[in-house]
């Protein structure tokens, strides 16, 4: 697998290739070190000589690289055992301290929890436990750093539940005396992030309500913590896990408070930075770009680009611009906008040829029909656009056979028959040397679509038709049997072009549709290289004014070009995509 | 003032662009022209430019710009540099030509119908590279094939559906004369075909065989 790092200032790319199985931990560090060394060593040559310097200069970096590689390997080896040691120490030491400190107040709470876990049948106790839990829960959010209230609460509970003590199993569990907790609180703050992140999912607020104070033991070190949770569970003490999650809940709240004041401070500094950025050259940093990128992302989403696509786009633009030196009098906004615009145009530019007519001519030369299949969800305009495309082909002098493989929808075959009649009226056989330009191949309703397609193709070959347009039934991407049927049709008949028809009104759904369609096609094909979607037809383009984001989402997901754009319901409403115009509409405020 | 204005206009187009498909040999040709040495090259991700001094005439110099050939990048860089182009060297891989004829023709077509290119009419040289390999096609054959291919392309391209905002994709630019088959002489710019080999017949240590290219560059400068 590959990992890469960009240096935008000098336009360098550092790529590391390694075996994924080996799970080398030092790769990131290595690439950073290599980057720094290389840049510092050859900085002069880059700045002064430009291209000629690059061509002429000999870069004897091999020795340095070997040295860095050795260092990285050694450092990774050394780290692992030491981690284990500290873990051991912490565990053992913590256990001893913990066992010694046990206050009465803690016990009832733990017992409540024990009871819950063990599933004891004491209804009465449960009833008492519930209000006790609820009150503790109320206290929990407000008493993030407040130790006194908790202890009062504990005392209350203790008085209430003293009666049930003999029913509870003696809590061998450690207590949290407030003092060690307060100490640990301070010590924990810097480490709070890791915990919050890793165990955030385990958070179970309903359970955390029962226990306000956190257990010291599991939460000493970061990495060992996660493992430590497991360790404690082994002896069969279920409630340990919940203690841990309580801890996280508390610390999460603690986190929020310190983060707010820091945000305010950042605002003031940002203003000066903006002024500084206007004049003189400075290199772009992540912080400069973030607010602009946020705005751009929201703008894109407002223009109907799928949310995850917008996020990924902004990410890649940030990566591309990070560290780049801006020229004078260019603001961060303008640079970012420019880069985003370039990226969008590049996405929409077709990467391979989109010339359908050329391919049809080729197939004509080989005396076989050119097969195009239309697929998509319900109601996007497959049949309508099929008719438009057949009109366009007839105008260019190719004869078309329409295969009605939509055997499900009522009226599908009649619809195509009407289109055929109209097209033949527009282009009568007399004006084309006596051949009927359009013909419909249908076998009624309820039959197997793949079979009809195959017969249609062989019929076209016998009769000498140039193009076969296969219309399929609309299907939702989640409908597994229908997706299988479509995949079978495509795999068996091997069409020359598989077009996915999508409407421009779709928003985030576009991503899901395309991904699932492609996946279904790939899964059910037996061949080595499965036939995937080759192109996109974007329909109903006239219904959106400038919210043209769907085009971006679709091309980004599949990286296949938009072959046609449908802009209405008459035969002439077929266009090809103009990337610049679409991007201009997209970036317009 | 007028003289300086005219001078400025002329000098603003001092660049010679190296265009072509991926793996045609542009970057190696670029390195050879500038330094005379052979270097291992990777697929270019970005452009490189340098000033080339014509060997015969010391005063004349042109800026050589090597653009990436990859499909997703080529148009972007072409947009950026086309206004500054005084001449274009279109590098063609003579060995893989048979296979890639359609792609070569498509790219060439895109370059030729571009409105800026048509307006400036820079001199065009089609360099048939990799002549050191035995299976390389000759320049004449390449010319014939390209003419045929471009002939078909201009029909299909102009027949494509019109673009979204009304501007036709084929453009008002019709390559060559309508009635006749396409010929390179019908273009408004001077087109020449030349054979060359960036690697050189003697392998990596020897010099590259591109006197034709160098002579043409000297003419342009």
PDB file of C-alpha atoms in Angstrom, chain A residues 170-431:
ATOM      1  CA  UNK A 170     -20.343  -7.047  49.805  1.00  0.00           C
ATOM      2  CA  UNK A 171     -18.843  -4.609  47.473  1.00  0.00           C
ATOM      3  CA  UNK A 172     -15.303  -5.593  47.123  1.00  0.00           C
ATOM      4  CA  UNK A 173     -15.254  -2.886  44.658  1.00  0.00           C
ATOM      5  CA  UNK A 174     -12.993  -0.048  45.194  1.00  0.00           C
ATOM      6  CA  UNK A 175     -14.362   3.211  46.218  1.00  0.00           C
ATOM      7  CA  UNK A 176     -13.690   6.539  44.842  1.00  0.00           C
ATOM      8  CA  UNK A 177     -12.773   8.746  47.588  1.00  0.00           C
ATOM      9  CA  UNK A 178     -13.172  12.278  46.443  1.00  0.00           C
ATOM     10  CA  UNK A 179      -9.614  13.254  47.156  1.00  0.00           C
ATOM     11  CA  UNK A 180      -7.723  10.913  44.926  1.00  0.00           C
ATOM     12  CA  UNK A 181     -10.287  11.731  42.297  1.00  0.00           C
ATOM     13  CA  UNK A 182      -9.672  15.430  42.523  1.00  0.00           C
ATOM     14  CA  UNK A 183      -6.005  14.831  42.160  1.00  0.00           C
ATOM     15  CA  UNK A 184      -6.503  12.540  39.303  1.00  0.00           C
ATOM     16  CA  UNK A 185      -8.810  15.011  37.677  1.00  0.00           C
ATOM     17  CA  UNK A 186      -5.974  17.435  37.234  1.00  0.00           C
ATOM     18  CA  UNK A 187      -3.656  14.753  36.090  1.00  0.00           C
ATOM     19  CA  UNK A 188      -6.241  13.433  33.715  1.00  0.00           C
ATOM     20  CA  UNK A 189      -6.968  16.618  31.900  1.00  0.00           C
ATOM     21  CA  UNK A 190      -4.176  16.391  29.349  1.00  0.00           C
ATOM     22  CA  UNK A 191      -5.019  12.787  28.671  1.00  0.00           C
ATOM     23  CA  UNK A 192      -8.696  13.403  28.486  1.00  0.00           C
ATOM     24  CA  UNK A 193      -8.808  13.629  24.705  1.00  0.00           C
ATOM     25  CA  UNK A 194      -7.672  10.117  24.039  1.00  0.00           C
ATOM     26  CA  UNK A 195     -10.159   8.646  26.407  1.00  0.00           C
ATOM     27  CA  UNK A 196     -13.003  10.685  25.108  1.00  0.00           C
ATOM     28  CA  UNK A 197     -12.275   9.703  21.591  1.00  0.00           C
ATOM     29  CA  UNK A 198     -11.700   6.036  22.067  1.00  0.00           C
ATOM     30  CA  UNK A 199     -14.478   5.207  24.463  1.00  0.00           C
ATOM     31  CA  UNK A 200     -17.017   7.725  23.329  1.00  0.00           C
ATOM     32  CA  UNK A 201     -18.984   4.983  21.672  1.00  0.00           C
ATOM     33  CA  UNK A 202     -19.110   2.926  24.808  1.00  0.00           C
ATOM     34  CA  UNK A 203     -20.810   5.780  26.595  1.00  0.00           C
ATOM     35  CA  UNK A 204     -24.023   4.673  28.091  1.00  0.00           C
ATOM     36  CA  UNK A 205     -25.610   7.564  29.868  1.00  0.00           C
ATOM     37  CA  UNK A 206     -28.253   5.466  31.518  1.00  0.00           C
ATOM     38  CA  UNK A 207     -25.667   3.508  33.381  1.00  0.00           C
ATOM     39  CA  UNK A 208     -23.360   6.343  34.144  1.00  0.00           C
ATOM     40  CA  UNK A 209     -26.127   7.996  36.104  1.00  0.00           C
ATOM     41  CA  UNK A 210     -25.752   5.535  38.910  1.00  0.00           C
ATOM     42  CA  UNK A 211     -22.222   6.344  39.679  1.00  0.00           C
ATOM     43  CA  UNK A 212     -21.034   9.858  39.961  1.00  0.00           C
ATOM     44  CA  UNK A 213     -17.462   9.441  40.985  1.00  0.00           C
ATOM     45  CA  UNK A 214     -15.124   7.690  38.734  1.00  0.00           C
ATOM     46  CA  UNK A 215     -13.000   4.782  39.516  1.00  0.00           C
ATOM     47  CA  UNK A 216      -9.401   5.665  39.579  1.00  0.00           C
ATOM     48  CA  UNK A 217      -7.956   2.390  38.549  1.00  0.00           C
ATOM     49  CA  UNK A 218      -8.916   1.836  34.940  1.00  0.00           C
ATOM     50  CA  UNK A 219      -8.210   5.336  33.896  1.00  0.00           C
ATOM     51  CA  UNK A 220      -4.544   5.819  34.511  1.00  0.00           C
ATOM     52  CA  UNK A 221      -2.783   5.598  31.157  1.00  0.00           C
ATOM     53  CA  UNK A 222      -4.269   6.103  27.736  1.00  0.00           C
ATOM     54  CA  UNK A 223      -3.395   3.077  25.657  1.00  0.00           C
ATOM     55  CA  UNK A 224      -3.337   0.662  28.510  1.00  0.00           C
ATOM     56  CA  UNK A 225      -6.724   1.978  29.545  1.00  0.00           C
ATOM     57  CA  UNK A 226      -8.532   0.273  26.814  1.00  0.00           C
ATOM     58  CA  UNK A 227      -6.737  -2.928  27.552  1.00  0.00           C
ATOM     59  CA  UNK A 228      -7.188  -2.397  31.239  1.00  0.00           C
ATOM     60  CA  UNK A 229     -10.913  -2.401  30.864  1.00  0.00           C
ATOM     61  CA  UNK A 230     -10.671  -5.862  29.425  1.00  0.00           C
ATOM     62  CA  UNK A 231      -8.370  -7.042  32.104  1.00  0.00           C
ATOM     63  CA  UNK A 232     -10.737  -6.109  34.831  1.00  0.00           C
ATOM     64  CA  UNK A 233     -13.549  -7.828  33.187  1.00  0.00           C
ATOM     65  CA  UNK A 234     -11.877 -11.188  33.259  1.00  0.00           C
ATOM     66  CA  UNK A 235     -12.502 -11.971  36.879  1.00  0.00           C
ATOM     67  CA  UNK A 236     -16.152 -11.598  35.990  1.00  0.00           C
ATOM     68  CA  UNK A 237     -16.882  -8.244  37.441  1.00  0.00           C
ATOM     69  CA  UNK A 238     -19.303  -6.741  35.014  1.00  0.00           C
ATOM     70  CA  UNK A 239     -19.744  -3.386  36.590  1.00  0.00           C
ATOM     71  CA  UNK A 240     -16.189  -2.402  35.914  1.00  0.00           C
ATOM     72  CA  UNK A 241     -17.045  -1.560  32.378  1.00  0.00           C
ATOM     73  CA  UNK A 242     -19.693   0.809  33.454  1.00  0.00           C
ATOM     74  CA  UNK A 243     -17.382   2.534  35.806  1.00  0.00           C
ATOM     75  CA  UNK A 244     -15.115   3.207  32.932  1.00  0.00           C
ATOM     76  CA  UNK A 245     -17.856   4.673  30.878  1.00  0.00           C
ATOM     77  CA  UNK A 246     -18.840   6.897  33.758  1.00  0.00           C
ATOM     78  CA  UNK A 247     -15.405   8.196  33.751  1.00  0.00           C
ATOM     79  CA  UNK A 248     -15.595   9.063  30.130  1.00  0.00           C
ATOM     80  CA  UNK A 249     -18.905  10.809  30.600  1.00  0.00           C
ATOM     81  CA  UNK A 250     -17.444  13.017  33.248  1.00  0.00           C
ATOM     82  CA  UNK A 251     -14.334  13.819  31.440  1.00  0.00           C
ATOM     83  CA  UNK A 252     -16.209  14.644  28.277  1.00  0.00           C
ATOM     84  CA  UNK A 253     -18.067  17.343  30.130  1.00  0.00           C
ATOM     85  CA  UNK A 254     -14.866  18.637  31.574  1.00  0.00           C
ATOM     86  CA  UNK A 255     -13.434  18.881  28.106  1.00  0.00           C
ATOM     87  CA  UNK A 256     -16.164  21.120  26.830  1.00  0.00           C
ATOM     88  CA  UNK A 257     -15.527  23.858  29.335  1.00  0.00           C
ATOM     89  CA  UNK A 258     -11.870  24.476  28.607  1.00  0.00           C
ATOM     90  CA  UNK A 259     -12.396  24.327  24.885  1.00  0.00           C
ATOM     91  CA  UNK A 260     -14.796  27.250  24.820  1.00  0.00           C
ATOM     92  CA  UNK A 261     -12.493  29.960  26.147  1.00  0.00           C
ATOM     93  CA  UNK A 262      -9.744  28.937  23.774  1.00  0.00           C
ATOM     94  CA  UNK A 263     -12.030  29.433  20.799  1.00  0.00           C
ATOM     95  CA  UNK A 264     -12.640  33.023  21.767  1.00  0.00           C
ATOM     96  CA  UNK A 265      -8.966  33.779  21.987  1.00  0.00           C
ATOM     97  CA  UNK A 266      -8.464  32.382  18.526  1.00  0.00           C
ATOM     98  CA  UNK A 267     -10.881  34.893  17.070  1.00  0.00           C
ATOM     99  CA  UNK A 268      -8.841  37.962  17.944  1.00  0.00           C
ATOM    100  CA  UNK A 269      -5.630  36.518  16.658  1.00  0.00           C
ATOM    101  CA  UNK A 270      -7.373  35.640  13.430  1.00  0.00           C
ATOM    102  CA  UNK A 271      -8.162  39.232  12.598  1.00  0.00           C
ATOM    103  CA  UNK A 272      -4.565  40.333  12.665  1.00  0.00           C
ATOM    104  CA  UNK A 273      -3.611  37.318  10.676  1.00  0.00           C
ATOM    105  CA  UNK A 274      -6.025  38.349   7.956  1.00  0.00           C
ATOM    106  CA  UNK A 275      -4.469  41.770   7.604  1.00  0.00           C
ATOM    107  CA  UNK A 276      -1.054  40.254   7.529  1.00  0.00           C
ATOM    108  CA  UNK A 277      -2.171  37.894   4.859  1.00  0.00           C
ATOM    109  CA  UNK A 278      -3.178  40.606   2.452  1.00  0.00           C
ATOM    110  CA  UNK A 279       0.236  42.052   1.986  1.00  0.00           C
ATOM    111  CA  UNK A 280       3.403  40.105   1.560  1.00  0.00           C
ATOM    112  CA  UNK A 281       3.834  36.463   0.906  1.00  0.00           C
ATOM    113  CA  UNK A 282       3.032  34.006   3.592  1.00  0.00           C
ATOM    114  CA  UNK A 283       2.514  30.326   3.406  1.00  0.00           C
ATOM    115  CA  UNK A 284      -0.939  28.913   3.906  1.00  0.00           C
ATOM    116  CA  UNK A 285      -1.634  27.008   7.071  1.00  0.00           C
ATOM    117  CA  UNK A 286      -4.537  24.818   7.973  1.00  0.00           C
ATOM    118  CA  UNK A 287      -5.967  27.355  10.401  1.00  0.00           C
ATOM    119  CA  UNK A 288      -6.076  30.052   7.756  1.00  0.00           C
ATOM    120  CA  UNK A 289      -7.902  27.846   5.354  1.00  0.00           C
ATOM    121  CA  UNK A 290     -10.383  26.284   7.732  1.00  0.00           C
ATOM    122  CA  UNK A 291     -12.950  29.082   7.955  1.00  0.00           C
ATOM    123  CA  UNK A 292     -12.859  29.629   4.221  1.00  0.00           C
ATOM    124  CA  UNK A 293     -13.202  25.934   3.556  1.00  0.00           C
ATOM    125  CA  UNK A 294     -16.125  25.697   5.955  1.00  0.00           C
ATOM    126  CA  UNK A 295     -17.914  28.414   4.076  1.00  0.00           C
ATOM    127  CA  UNK A 296     -17.151  26.812   0.746  1.00  0.00           C
ATOM    128  CA  UNK A 297     -18.379  23.484   1.991  1.00  0.00           C
ATOM    129  CA  UNK A 298     -21.675  24.970   3.128  1.00  0.00           C
ATOM    130  CA  UNK A 299     -22.000  26.766  -0.162  1.00  0.00           C
ATOM    131  CA  UNK A 300     -21.493  23.523  -2.059  1.00  0.00           C
ATOM    132  CA  UNK A 301     -23.998  21.700   0.069  1.00  0.00           C
ATOM    133  CA  UNK A 302     -26.486  24.480  -0.532  1.00  0.00           C
ATOM    134  CA  UNK A 303     -25.949  23.866  -4.232  1.00  0.00           C
ATOM    135  CA  UNK A 304     -27.069  20.285  -3.895  1.00  0.00           C
ATOM    136  CA  UNK A 305     -23.694  18.575  -3.746  1.00  0.00           C
ATOM    137  CA  UNK A 306     -23.835  15.482  -1.541  1.00  0.00           C
ATOM    138  CA  UNK A 307     -22.550  16.216   1.950  1.00  0.00           C
ATOM    139  CA  UNK A 308     -19.780  13.648   2.089  1.00  0.00           C
ATOM    140  CA  UNK A 309     -18.548  14.654  -1.345  1.00  0.00           C
ATOM    141  CA  UNK A 310     -18.347  18.274  -0.277  1.00  0.00           C
ATOM    142  CA  UNK A 311     -16.362  17.292   2.790  1.00  0.00           C
ATOM    143  CA  UNK A 312     -13.926  15.175   0.794  1.00  0.00           C
ATOM    144  CA  UNK A 313     -13.494  17.900  -1.799  1.00  0.00           C
ATOM    145  CA  UNK A 314     -12.632  20.496   0.805  1.00  0.00           C
ATOM    146  CA  UNK A 315     -10.240  18.094   2.460  1.00  0.00           C
ATOM    147  CA  UNK A 316      -8.353  17.443  -0.733  1.00  0.00           C
ATOM    148  CA  UNK A 317      -8.180  21.137  -1.571  1.00  0.00           C
ATOM    149  CA  UNK A 318      -6.782  21.807   1.889  1.00  0.00           C
ATOM    150  CA  UNK A 319      -4.157  19.152   1.425  1.00  0.00           C
ATOM    151  CA  UNK A 320      -3.197  20.530  -1.925  1.00  0.00           C
ATOM    152  CA  UNK A 321      -2.794  24.070  -0.659  1.00  0.00           C
ATOM    153  CA  UNK A 322      -1.198  23.447   2.700  1.00  0.00           C
ATOM    154  CA  UNK A 323       2.148  25.079   2.958  1.00  0.00           C
ATOM    155  CA  UNK A 324       1.898  26.813  -0.367  1.00  0.00           C
ATOM    156  CA  UNK A 325       3.322  30.288  -0.576  1.00  0.00           C
ATOM    157  CA  UNK A 326       0.783  32.839  -1.712  1.00  0.00           C
ATOM    158  CA  UNK A 327       1.648  35.732  -3.928  1.00  0.00           C
ATOM    159  CA  UNK A 328       1.184  39.312  -2.844  1.00  0.00           C
ATOM    160  CA  UNK A 329      -2.297  40.766  -2.724  1.00  0.00           C
ATOM    161  CA  UNK A 330      -4.022  37.457  -2.924  1.00  0.00           C
ATOM    162  CA  UNK A 331      -6.308  36.666  -0.061  1.00  0.00           C
ATOM    163  CA  UNK A 332      -6.756  33.252   1.374  1.00  0.00           C
ATOM    164  CA  UNK A 333     -10.315  33.227   0.119  1.00  0.00           C
ATOM    165  CA  UNK A 334      -9.360  33.848  -3.457  1.00  0.00           C
ATOM    166  CA  UNK A 335      -6.636  31.217  -3.445  1.00  0.00           C
ATOM    167  CA  UNK A 336      -8.938  28.622  -1.967  1.00  0.00           C
ATOM    168  CA  UNK A 337     -11.726  29.517  -4.369  1.00  0.00           C
ATOM    169  CA  UNK A 338      -9.376  29.234  -7.300  1.00  0.00           C
ATOM    170  CA  UNK A 339      -8.122  25.866  -6.194  1.00  0.00           C
ATOM    171  CA  UNK A 340     -11.633  24.608  -5.603  1.00  0.00           C
ATOM    172  CA  UNK A 341     -12.718  25.778  -9.017  1.00  0.00           C
ATOM    173  CA  UNK A 342      -9.817  23.991 -10.665  1.00  0.00           C
ATOM    174  CA  UNK A 343     -10.592  20.837  -8.771  1.00  0.00           C
ATOM    175  CA  UNK A 344     -14.251  20.965  -9.802  1.00  0.00           C
ATOM    176  CA  UNK A 345     -13.441  21.499 -13.460  1.00  0.00           C
ATOM    177  CA  UNK A 346     -11.033  18.621 -13.324  1.00  0.00           C
ATOM    178  CA  UNK A 347     -13.668  16.361 -11.820  1.00  0.00           C
ATOM    179  CA  UNK A 348     -16.155  17.189 -14.528  1.00  0.00           C
ATOM    180  CA  UNK A 349     -13.688  16.856 -17.369  1.00  0.00           C
ATOM    181  CA  UNK A 350     -14.070  13.423 -18.901  1.00  0.00           C
ATOM    182  CA  UNK A 351     -11.042  11.299 -18.435  1.00  0.00           C
ATOM    183  CA  UNK A 352     -11.648   9.092 -21.347  1.00  0.00           C
ATOM    184  CA  UNK A 353     -13.273   9.769 -24.682  1.00  0.00           C
ATOM    185  CA  UNK A 354     -16.981  10.378 -24.618  1.00  0.00           C
ATOM    186  CA  UNK A 355     -17.514  10.122 -28.328  1.00  0.00           C
ATOM    187  CA  UNK A 356     -20.440   7.799 -28.837  1.00  0.00           C
ATOM    188  CA  UNK A 357     -20.685   8.388 -32.555  1.00  0.00           C
ATOM    189  CA  UNK A 358     -17.089   7.414 -33.072  1.00  0.00           C
ATOM    190  CA  UNK A 359     -17.606   4.135 -31.249  1.00  0.00           C
ATOM    191  CA  UNK A 360     -20.767   3.445 -33.206  1.00  0.00           C
ATOM    192  CA  UNK A 361     -18.837   3.935 -36.425  1.00  0.00           C
ATOM    193  CA  UNK A 362     -16.260   1.472 -35.213  1.00  0.00           C
ATOM    194  CA  UNK A 363     -18.877  -1.118 -34.432  1.00  0.00           C
ATOM    195  CA  UNK A 364     -20.440  -0.502 -37.820  1.00  0.00           C
ATOM    196  CA  UNK A 365     -17.159  -1.323 -39.452  1.00  0.00           C
ATOM    197  CA  UNK A 366     -17.038  -4.622 -37.623  1.00  0.00           C
ATOM    198  CA  UNK A 367     -20.604  -5.406 -38.614  1.00  0.00           C
ATOM    199  CA  UNK A 368     -21.943  -5.747 -35.144  1.00  0.00           C
ATOM    200  CA  UNK A 369     -24.497  -3.593 -33.372  1.00  0.00           C
ATOM    201  CA  UNK A 370     -23.447  -1.136 -30.703  1.00  0.00           C
ATOM    202  CA  UNK A 371     -25.360  -1.984 -27.542  1.00  0.00           C
ATOM    203  CA  UNK A 372     -26.264   0.662 -24.964  1.00  0.00           C
ATOM    204  CA  UNK A 373     -28.012  -0.218 -21.728  1.00  0.00           C
ATOM    205  CA  UNK A 374     -29.881   2.255 -19.573  1.00  0.00           C
ATOM    206  CA  UNK A 375     -30.236   1.609 -15.869  1.00  0.00           C
ATOM    207  CA  UNK A 376     -31.346   3.679 -12.921  1.00  0.00           C
ATOM    208  CA  UNK A 377     -33.901   3.995 -10.166  1.00  0.00           C
ATOM    209  CA  UNK A 378     -37.608   4.539 -10.726  1.00  0.00           C
ATOM    210  CA  UNK A 379     -38.814   7.619 -12.476  1.00  0.00           C
ATOM    211  CA  UNK A 380     -35.569   9.295 -13.517  1.00  0.00           C
ATOM    212  CA  UNK A 381     -36.362   9.472 -17.181  1.00  0.00           C
ATOM    213  CA  UNK A 382     -34.806   6.411 -18.770  1.00  0.00           C
ATOM    214  CA  UNK A 383     -37.427   5.856 -21.447  1.00  0.00           C
ATOM    215  CA  UNK A 384     -37.732   9.546 -22.289  1.00  0.00           C
ATOM    216  CA  UNK A 385     -34.005  10.011 -22.683  1.00  0.00           C
ATOM    217  CA  UNK A 386     -33.721   6.784 -24.596  1.00  0.00           C
ATOM    218  CA  UNK A 387     -36.108   8.247 -27.129  1.00  0.00           C
ATOM    219  CA  UNK A 388     -34.095  11.470 -27.277  1.00  0.00           C
ATOM    220  CA  UNK A 389     -30.859   9.598 -27.848  1.00  0.00           C
ATOM    221  CA  UNK A 390     -32.376   7.455 -30.556  1.00  0.00           C
ATOM    222  CA  UNK A 391     -33.575  10.642 -32.266  1.00  0.00           C
ATOM    223  CA  UNK A 392     -30.067  12.037 -32.157  1.00  0.00           C
ATOM    224  CA  UNK A 393     -28.636   8.827 -33.586  1.00  0.00           C
ATOM    225  CA  UNK A 394     -31.159   8.756 -36.388  1.00  0.00           C
ATOM    226  CA  UNK A 395     -30.329  12.340 -37.255  1.00  0.00           C
ATOM    227  CA  UNK A 396     -26.765  11.194 -37.733  1.00  0.00           C
ATOM    228  CA  UNK A 397     -27.846   8.373 -39.972  1.00  0.00           C
ATOM    229  CA  UNK A 398     -27.687   5.308 -37.768  1.00  0.00           C
ATOM    230  CA  UNK A 399     -30.537   2.811 -37.562  1.00  0.00           C
ATOM    231  CA  UNK A 400     -31.729   1.998 -34.082  1.00  0.00           C
ATOM    232  CA  UNK A 401     -33.392  -1.013 -32.506  1.00  0.00           C
ATOM    233  CA  UNK A 402     -35.094  -0.355 -29.198  1.00  0.00           C
ATOM    234  CA  UNK A 403     -35.266  -3.374 -26.916  1.00  0.00           C
ATOM    235  CA  UNK A 404     -38.113  -3.141 -24.419  1.00  0.00           C
ATOM    236  CA  UNK A 405     -36.655  -4.974 -21.476  1.00  0.00           C
ATOM    237  CA  UNK A 406     -38.899  -3.188 -19.014  1.00  0.00           C
ATOM    238  CA  UNK A 407     -41.336  -6.016 -18.567  1.00  0.00           C
ATOM    239  CA  UNK A 408     -42.668  -4.845 -15.266  1.00  0.00           C
ATOM    240  CA  UNK A 409     -44.060  -1.355 -15.454  1.00  0.00           C
ATOM    241  CA  UNK A 410     -47.524  -1.007 -16.900  1.00  0.00           C
ATOM    242  CA  UNK A 411     -47.425   0.830 -20.192  1.00  0.00           C
ATOM    243  CA  UNK A 412     -43.671   0.661 -20.642  1.00  0.00           C
ATOM    244  CA  UNK A 413     -43.903  -1.197 -23.920  1.00  0.00           C
ATOM    245  CA  UNK A 414     -46.713   1.038 -25.182  1.00  0.00           C
ATOM    246  CA  UNK A 415     -44.673   4.096 -24.324  1.00  0.00           C
ATOM    247  CA  UNK A 416     -41.775   2.868 -26.412  1.00  0.00           C
ATOM    248  CA  UNK A 417     -44.093   1.899 -29.229  1.00  0.00           C
ATOM    249  CA  UNK A 418     -45.485   5.437 -29.336  1.00  0.00           C
ATOM    250  CA  UNK A 419     -41.972   6.856 -29.440  1.00  0.00           C
ATOM    251  CA  UNK A 420     -41.048   4.510 -32.256  1.00  0.00           C
ATOM    252  CA  UNK A 421     -44.081   5.550 -34.263  1.00  0.00           C
ATOM    253  CA  UNK A 422     -43.332   9.225 -33.779  1.00  0.00           C
ATOM    254  CA  UNK A 423     -39.697   8.867 -34.698  1.00  0.00           C
ATOM    255  CA  UNK A 424     -40.571   6.965 -37.801  1.00  0.00           C
ATOM    256  CA  UNK A 425     -42.997   9.696 -38.736  1.00  0.00           C
ATOM    257  CA  UNK A 426     -40.242  12.261 -38.340  1.00  0.00           C
ATOM    258  CA  UNK A 427     -37.771  10.204 -40.315  1.00  0.00           C
ATOM    259  CA  UNK A 428     -39.742   8.198 -42.805  1.00  0.00           C
ATOM    260  CA  UNK A 429     -38.030   5.272 -44.453  1.00  0.00           C
ATOM    261  CA  UNK A 430     -38.185   6.966 -47.829  1.00  0.00           C
ATOM    262  CA  UNK A 431     -35.738   9.623 -46.787  1.00  0.00           C
TER     263      UNK A 431
END
